[in-house]
Coordinates of C-alpha atoms in Angstrom, one line a residue:
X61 CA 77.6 83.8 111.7
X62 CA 78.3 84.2 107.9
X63 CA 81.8 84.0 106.5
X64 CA 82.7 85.6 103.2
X65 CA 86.2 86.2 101.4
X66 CA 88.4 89.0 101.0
X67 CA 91.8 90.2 98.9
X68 CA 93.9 92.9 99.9
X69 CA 95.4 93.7 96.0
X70 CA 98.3 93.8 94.7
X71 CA 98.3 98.2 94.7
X72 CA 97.4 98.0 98.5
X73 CA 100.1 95.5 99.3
X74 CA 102.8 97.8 97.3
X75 CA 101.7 101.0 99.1
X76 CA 102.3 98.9 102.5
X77 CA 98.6 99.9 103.4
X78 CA 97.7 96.0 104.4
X79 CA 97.9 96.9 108.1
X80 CA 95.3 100.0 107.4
X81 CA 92.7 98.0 106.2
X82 CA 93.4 95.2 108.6
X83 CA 92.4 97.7 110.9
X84 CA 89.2 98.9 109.1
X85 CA 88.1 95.4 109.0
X86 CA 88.5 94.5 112.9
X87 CA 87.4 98.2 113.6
X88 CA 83.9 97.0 111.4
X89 CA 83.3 93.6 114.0
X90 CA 85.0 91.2 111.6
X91 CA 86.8 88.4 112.9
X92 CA 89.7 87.4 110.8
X93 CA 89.7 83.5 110.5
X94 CA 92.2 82.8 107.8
X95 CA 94.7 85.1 106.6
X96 CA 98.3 84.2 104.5
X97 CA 100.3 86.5 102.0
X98 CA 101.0 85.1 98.5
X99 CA 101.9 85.7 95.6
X100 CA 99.4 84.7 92.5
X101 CA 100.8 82.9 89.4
X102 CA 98.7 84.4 86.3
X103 CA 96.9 80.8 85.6
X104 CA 95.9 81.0 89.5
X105 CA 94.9 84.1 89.2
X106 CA 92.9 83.0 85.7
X107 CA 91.1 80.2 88.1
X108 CA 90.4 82.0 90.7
X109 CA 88.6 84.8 88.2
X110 CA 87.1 82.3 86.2
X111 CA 83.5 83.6 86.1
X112 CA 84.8 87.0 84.5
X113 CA 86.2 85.0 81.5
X114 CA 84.1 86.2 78.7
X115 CA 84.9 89.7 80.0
X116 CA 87.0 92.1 77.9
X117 CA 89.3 93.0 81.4
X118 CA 89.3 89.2 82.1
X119 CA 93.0 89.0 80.7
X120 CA 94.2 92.6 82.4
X121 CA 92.8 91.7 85.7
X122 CA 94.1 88.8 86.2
X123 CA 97.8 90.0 84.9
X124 CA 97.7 93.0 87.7
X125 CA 96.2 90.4 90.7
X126 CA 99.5 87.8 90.0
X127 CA 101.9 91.6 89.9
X128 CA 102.5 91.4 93.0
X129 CA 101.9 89.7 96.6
X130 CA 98.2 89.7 98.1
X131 CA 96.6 89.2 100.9
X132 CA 93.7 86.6 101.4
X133 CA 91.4 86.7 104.2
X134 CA 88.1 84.7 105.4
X135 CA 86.1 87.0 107.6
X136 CA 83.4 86.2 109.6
X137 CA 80.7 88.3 111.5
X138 CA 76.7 88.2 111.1
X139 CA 75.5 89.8 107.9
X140 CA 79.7 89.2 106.2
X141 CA 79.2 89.3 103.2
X142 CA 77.0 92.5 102.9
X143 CA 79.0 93.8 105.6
X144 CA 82.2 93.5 104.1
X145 CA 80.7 94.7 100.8
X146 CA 79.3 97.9 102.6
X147 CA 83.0 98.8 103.9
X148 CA 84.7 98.2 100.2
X149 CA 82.6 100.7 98.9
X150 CA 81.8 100.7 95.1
X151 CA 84.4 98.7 92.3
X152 CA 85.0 102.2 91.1
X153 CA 86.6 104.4 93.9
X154 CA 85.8 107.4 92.2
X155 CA 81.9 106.5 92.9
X156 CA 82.5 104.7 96.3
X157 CA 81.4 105.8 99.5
X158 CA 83.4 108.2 102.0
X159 CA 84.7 106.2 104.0
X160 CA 84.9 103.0 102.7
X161 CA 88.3 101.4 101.8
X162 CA 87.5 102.1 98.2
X163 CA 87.5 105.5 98.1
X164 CA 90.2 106.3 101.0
X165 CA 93.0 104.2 99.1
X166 CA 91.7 102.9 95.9
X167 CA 93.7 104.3 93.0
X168 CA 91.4 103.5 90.5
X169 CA 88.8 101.0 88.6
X170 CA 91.4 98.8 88.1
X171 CA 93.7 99.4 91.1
X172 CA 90.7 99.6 93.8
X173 CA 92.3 98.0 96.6
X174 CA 90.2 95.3 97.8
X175 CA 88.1 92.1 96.7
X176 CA 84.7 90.8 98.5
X177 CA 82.7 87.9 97.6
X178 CA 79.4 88.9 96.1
X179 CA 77.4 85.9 97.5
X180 CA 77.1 82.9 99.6
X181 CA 77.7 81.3 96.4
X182 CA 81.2 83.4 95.5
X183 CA 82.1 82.7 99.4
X184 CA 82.1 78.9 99.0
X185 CA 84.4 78.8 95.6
X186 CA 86.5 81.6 97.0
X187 CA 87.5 80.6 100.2
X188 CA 88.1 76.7 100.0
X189 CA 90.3 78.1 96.6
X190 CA 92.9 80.1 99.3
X191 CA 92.6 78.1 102.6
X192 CA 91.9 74.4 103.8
X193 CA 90.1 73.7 106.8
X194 CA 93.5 73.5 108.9
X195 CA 93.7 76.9 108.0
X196 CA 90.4 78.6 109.3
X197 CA 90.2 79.1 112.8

């Protein structure tokens, strides 16, 4: 079993979709083992994104990721991390996948939805940043 992280955005939160792509994520084996709704303060969010610092959207995408409540998952299946990435779909929904969450509700390159971990190494910063080990069940 592999365990990777997940963020249902600010856009998808907004647009009361959460419960949709709950759905989609049980529906693709996932078992949800840590889940809470928050809402990001911009330095937070600026931690949590750290690695994108030197980026030019660095500042904008962490502005939009403390707009608005989120939701923060740890999901855990075999494969999790490619799995989960599969059913995002591409960062831009425009060249995602049908049918992945991406491209049904993502708005745009900015307002896509969804975050995954992109590694074992992303996983274990990402989900000890969210959720302590009371948490995870």
């Amino acid at each position: 079993m592999e365990r990777t992280f997940a963020v249902i955005k600010p856009d998808a939160v907004r647009r009361n979709i959460t419960g949709k792509i709950l759905d989609r994520i049980e529906a693709a084996g996932f078992s949800i083992v840590g889940m809470k709704r928050i809402l990001l303060t911009k330095e937070q969010a600026m931690g949590f994104y750290y690695v994108h610092r030197e980026r030019p959207f660095y500042d904008e995408l962490c502005s939009y990721m403390a707009s608005g409540p989120i939701v923060v998952l740890a999901l855990e299946k075999e494969d999790a991390i490619a799995g989960w990435r599969s059913l995002m779909g591409a960062t831009n929904p425009a060249d995602a996948a049908e049918g992945t969450i991406r491209r049904e509700f993502g708005l745009s390159l900015g307002e896509n939805s969804v975050h995954g971990s992109d590694s074992p190494e992303s996983a274990a910063f990402e989900i000890p940043y969210f959720f302590n080990c009371l948490e995870l069940v």
